Short mmCIF file of N, CA and C in Angstrom, two decimals:
data_model
loop_
_atom_site.label_atom_id
_atom_site.label_comp_id
_atom_site.label_asym_id
_atom_site.label_seq_id
_atom_site.Cartn_x
_atom_site.Cartn_y
_atom_site.Cartn_z
N ILE A 42 224.25 167.48 7.21
CA ILE A 42 224.76 167.98 8.46
C ILE A 42 223.64 167.90 9.49
N LYS A 43 223.91 167.22 10.58
CA LYS A 43 222.90 167.08 11.62
C LYS A 43 222.96 168.17 12.66
N SER A 44 224.14 168.71 12.90
CA SER A 44 224.25 169.78 13.87
C SER A 44 225.40 170.70 13.48
N PHE A 45 225.32 171.88 14.03
CA PHE A 45 226.32 172.90 13.75
C PHE A 45 226.57 173.65 15.04
N ALA A 46 227.82 173.83 15.37
CA ALA A 46 228.16 174.56 16.60
C ALA A 46 229.36 175.45 16.33
N LEU A 47 229.45 176.49 17.10
CA LEU A 47 230.57 177.41 16.98
C LEU A 47 231.52 177.18 18.15
N TRP A 48 232.79 177.15 17.85
CA TRP A 48 233.79 176.97 18.89
C TRP A 48 234.58 178.27 19.03
N ASN A 49 234.77 178.67 20.27
CA ASN A 49 235.58 179.84 20.58
C ASN A 49 235.07 181.13 19.95
N ILE A 50 233.78 181.23 19.76
CA ILE A 50 233.16 182.46 19.26
C ILE A 50 232.13 182.88 20.30
N SER A 51 232.34 184.01 20.90
CA SER A 51 231.40 184.49 21.91
C SER A 51 230.17 185.08 21.25
N SER A 52 229.11 185.19 22.03
CA SER A 52 227.88 185.78 21.50
C SER A 52 228.12 187.23 21.06
N GLU A 53 229.07 187.91 21.69
CA GLU A 53 229.38 189.29 21.32
C GLU A 53 230.04 189.36 19.95
N GLU A 54 230.78 188.33 19.56
CA GLU A 54 231.46 188.29 18.26
C GLU A 54 230.57 187.76 17.14
N LEU A 55 229.51 187.10 17.51
CA LEU A 55 228.69 186.37 16.55
C LEU A 55 228.20 187.22 15.39
N SER A 56 227.73 188.41 15.65
CA SER A 56 227.16 189.23 14.57
C SER A 56 228.19 189.57 13.50
N SER A 57 229.47 189.56 13.87
CA SER A 57 230.49 189.87 12.86
C SER A 57 230.61 188.76 11.82
N TYR A 58 230.04 187.59 12.09
CA TYR A 58 230.04 186.48 11.14
C TYR A 58 228.79 186.50 10.26
N PHE A 59 227.90 187.44 10.51
CA PHE A 59 226.69 187.63 9.71
C PHE A 59 226.80 189.01 9.06
N GLN A 60 227.48 189.07 7.93
CA GLN A 60 227.76 190.36 7.28
C GLN A 60 226.49 191.16 7.02
N ASP A 61 225.42 190.48 6.60
CA ASP A 61 224.17 191.20 6.32
C ASP A 61 223.60 191.84 7.59
N LEU A 62 223.78 191.21 8.74
CA LEU A 62 223.34 191.82 9.99
C LEU A 62 224.29 192.94 10.40
N GLN A 63 225.56 192.71 10.22
CA GLN A 63 226.55 193.70 10.63
C GLN A 63 226.40 195.01 9.86
N ASP A 64 226.02 194.93 8.60
CA ASP A 64 225.82 196.14 7.80
C ASP A 64 224.79 197.06 8.44
N PHE A 65 223.72 196.48 8.99
CA PHE A 65 222.69 197.27 9.64
C PHE A 65 223.03 197.52 11.11
N GLY A 66 223.76 196.58 11.72
CA GLY A 66 224.13 196.71 13.12
C GLY A 66 224.92 197.96 13.43
N ASN A 67 225.64 198.44 12.44
CA ASN A 67 226.40 199.68 12.64
C ASN A 67 225.48 200.89 12.79
N LEU A 68 224.21 200.72 12.49
CA LEU A 68 223.24 201.81 12.57
C LEU A 68 222.41 201.77 13.86
N CYS A 69 222.65 200.77 14.71
CA CYS A 69 221.87 200.64 15.94
C CYS A 69 222.15 201.80 16.89
N LYS A 70 221.16 202.08 17.72
CA LYS A 70 221.28 203.18 18.68
C LYS A 70 222.40 202.91 19.69
N TYR A 71 222.53 201.65 20.11
CA TYR A 71 223.53 201.29 21.12
C TYR A 71 224.68 200.55 20.47
N GLU A 72 225.89 200.96 20.80
CA GLU A 72 227.09 200.36 20.21
C GLU A 72 227.20 198.88 20.53
N ASP A 73 226.75 198.47 21.72
CA ASP A 73 226.86 197.07 22.12
C ASP A 73 225.54 196.31 21.92
N CYS A 74 224.74 196.72 20.98
CA CYS A 74 223.45 196.10 20.70
C CYS A 74 223.64 194.62 20.34
N THR A 75 222.84 193.76 20.97
CA THR A 75 222.89 192.33 20.66
C THR A 75 221.91 191.96 19.55
N HIS A 76 221.06 192.89 19.18
CA HIS A 76 220.05 192.71 18.15
C HIS A 76 218.97 191.71 18.58
N LEU A 77 218.76 191.62 19.87
CA LEU A 77 217.76 190.69 20.39
C LEU A 77 216.59 191.41 21.06
N HIS A 78 216.89 192.38 21.94
CA HIS A 78 215.82 192.99 22.74
C HIS A 78 215.95 194.50 22.91
N GLU A 79 217.01 195.08 22.39
CA GLU A 79 217.23 196.51 22.58
C GLU A 79 216.26 197.35 21.74
N PRO A 80 215.84 198.50 22.27
CA PRO A 80 215.02 199.41 21.48
C PRO A 80 215.87 200.08 20.39
N ASP A 81 215.24 200.50 19.34
CA ASP A 81 215.91 201.18 18.24
C ASP A 81 217.01 200.35 17.60
N CYS A 82 216.78 199.04 17.49
CA CYS A 82 217.75 198.14 16.87
C CYS A 82 217.54 198.18 15.35
N ALA A 83 218.56 198.59 14.63
CA ALA A 83 218.48 198.70 13.18
C ALA A 83 218.38 197.33 12.51
N VAL A 84 218.95 196.30 13.14
CA VAL A 84 218.87 194.95 12.57
C VAL A 84 217.43 194.44 12.63
N LYS A 85 216.79 194.55 13.80
CA LYS A 85 215.40 194.10 13.92
C LYS A 85 214.49 194.89 12.98
N LYS A 86 214.76 196.17 12.83
CA LYS A 86 213.97 196.99 11.91
C LYS A 86 214.16 196.51 10.47
N ALA A 87 215.41 196.19 10.09
CA ALA A 87 215.69 195.71 8.74
C ALA A 87 215.00 194.37 8.48
N VAL A 88 214.94 193.51 9.49
CA VAL A 88 214.23 192.24 9.35
C VAL A 88 212.74 192.51 9.13
N ASP A 89 212.17 193.39 9.95
CA ASP A 89 210.75 193.73 9.82
C ASP A 89 210.42 194.31 8.44
N GLU A 90 211.36 195.06 7.88
CA GLU A 90 211.14 195.70 6.57
C GLU A 90 211.52 194.79 5.40
N GLY A 91 212.00 193.57 5.69
CA GLY A 91 212.36 192.64 4.63
C GLY A 91 213.73 192.89 4.01
N LYS A 92 214.53 193.74 4.62
CA LYS A 92 215.86 194.04 4.10
C LYS A 92 216.88 192.97 4.49
N ILE A 93 216.59 192.26 5.56
CA ILE A 93 217.37 191.09 5.98
C ILE A 93 216.38 189.92 6.01
N PRO A 94 216.72 188.80 5.37
CA PRO A 94 215.82 187.65 5.41
C PRO A 94 215.60 187.17 6.85
N LYS A 95 214.34 186.92 7.18
CA LYS A 95 213.99 186.51 8.53
C LYS A 95 214.74 185.24 8.94
N ILE A 96 214.94 184.34 7.99
CA ILE A 96 215.64 183.08 8.30
C ILE A 96 217.09 183.33 8.72
N ARG A 97 217.72 184.34 8.15
CA ARG A 97 219.09 184.70 8.55
C ARG A 97 219.10 185.21 9.99
N TYR A 98 218.14 186.06 10.31
CA TYR A 98 218.05 186.59 11.67
C TYR A 98 217.76 185.46 12.66
N GLU A 99 216.87 184.56 12.29
CA GLU A 99 216.54 183.43 13.17
C GLU A 99 217.76 182.54 13.39
N SER A 100 218.60 182.37 12.38
CA SER A 100 219.83 181.60 12.54
C SER A 100 220.75 182.28 13.54
N TYR A 101 220.88 183.59 13.42
CA TYR A 101 221.69 184.37 14.35
C TYR A 101 221.18 184.20 15.78
N VAL A 102 219.88 184.35 15.97
CA VAL A 102 219.29 184.23 17.31
C VAL A 102 219.52 182.83 17.87
N SER A 103 219.33 181.83 17.05
CA SER A 103 219.53 180.45 17.48
C SER A 103 220.96 180.21 17.94
N LEU A 104 221.92 180.66 17.16
CA LEU A 104 223.33 180.49 17.54
C LEU A 104 223.67 181.31 18.78
N HIS A 105 223.10 182.49 18.88
CA HIS A 105 223.33 183.34 20.05
C HIS A 105 222.81 182.63 21.30
N ASP A 106 221.65 182.02 21.20
CA ASP A 106 221.05 181.34 22.35
C ASP A 106 221.83 180.11 22.77
N GLU A 107 222.62 179.54 21.87
CA GLU A 107 223.42 178.36 22.20
C GLU A 107 224.67 178.70 23.00
N ASP A 108 225.07 179.96 23.04
CA ASP A 108 226.26 180.36 23.78
C ASP A 108 225.95 180.30 25.28
N PRO A 109 226.60 179.40 26.01
CA PRO A 109 226.30 179.27 27.44
C PRO A 109 226.76 180.48 28.27
N ASN A 110 227.58 181.35 27.68
CA ASN A 110 228.09 182.50 28.42
C ASN A 110 227.27 183.77 28.25
N HIS A 111 226.27 183.75 27.35
CA HIS A 111 225.51 184.99 27.16
C HIS A 111 224.41 185.07 28.21
N SER A 112 224.09 186.27 28.57
CA SER A 112 223.03 186.49 29.56
C SER A 112 221.72 186.69 28.83
N ARG A 113 220.69 186.14 29.40
CA ARG A 113 219.35 186.27 28.83
C ARG A 113 218.65 187.46 29.47
N ALA A 114 218.03 188.27 28.62
CA ALA A 114 217.33 189.45 29.17
C ALA A 114 215.84 189.22 29.11
#
C-alpha cells in the first residue's frame, strides 16, 4: 500500500476509529479534546507513560493533519 486516506471521516470523528486512544480519551479534561495540544489530555499522558504505543498516536496525528477541514492550533 503506497497511500492511505480516509473518506467522509472528519477529524472530530477520527479518534473513534482508534479504540486504544478512545479508551483514554474518555478521561480527558475537555470533552472535545483533539488529543493534540490541550492541557490535561489523558491520551498524550498515556502515550508518555507507554500505555499507548507512540506509533499508534503518530498515525492518529498524521491522519488528523490530513483533514483539510481541521483547524491548526
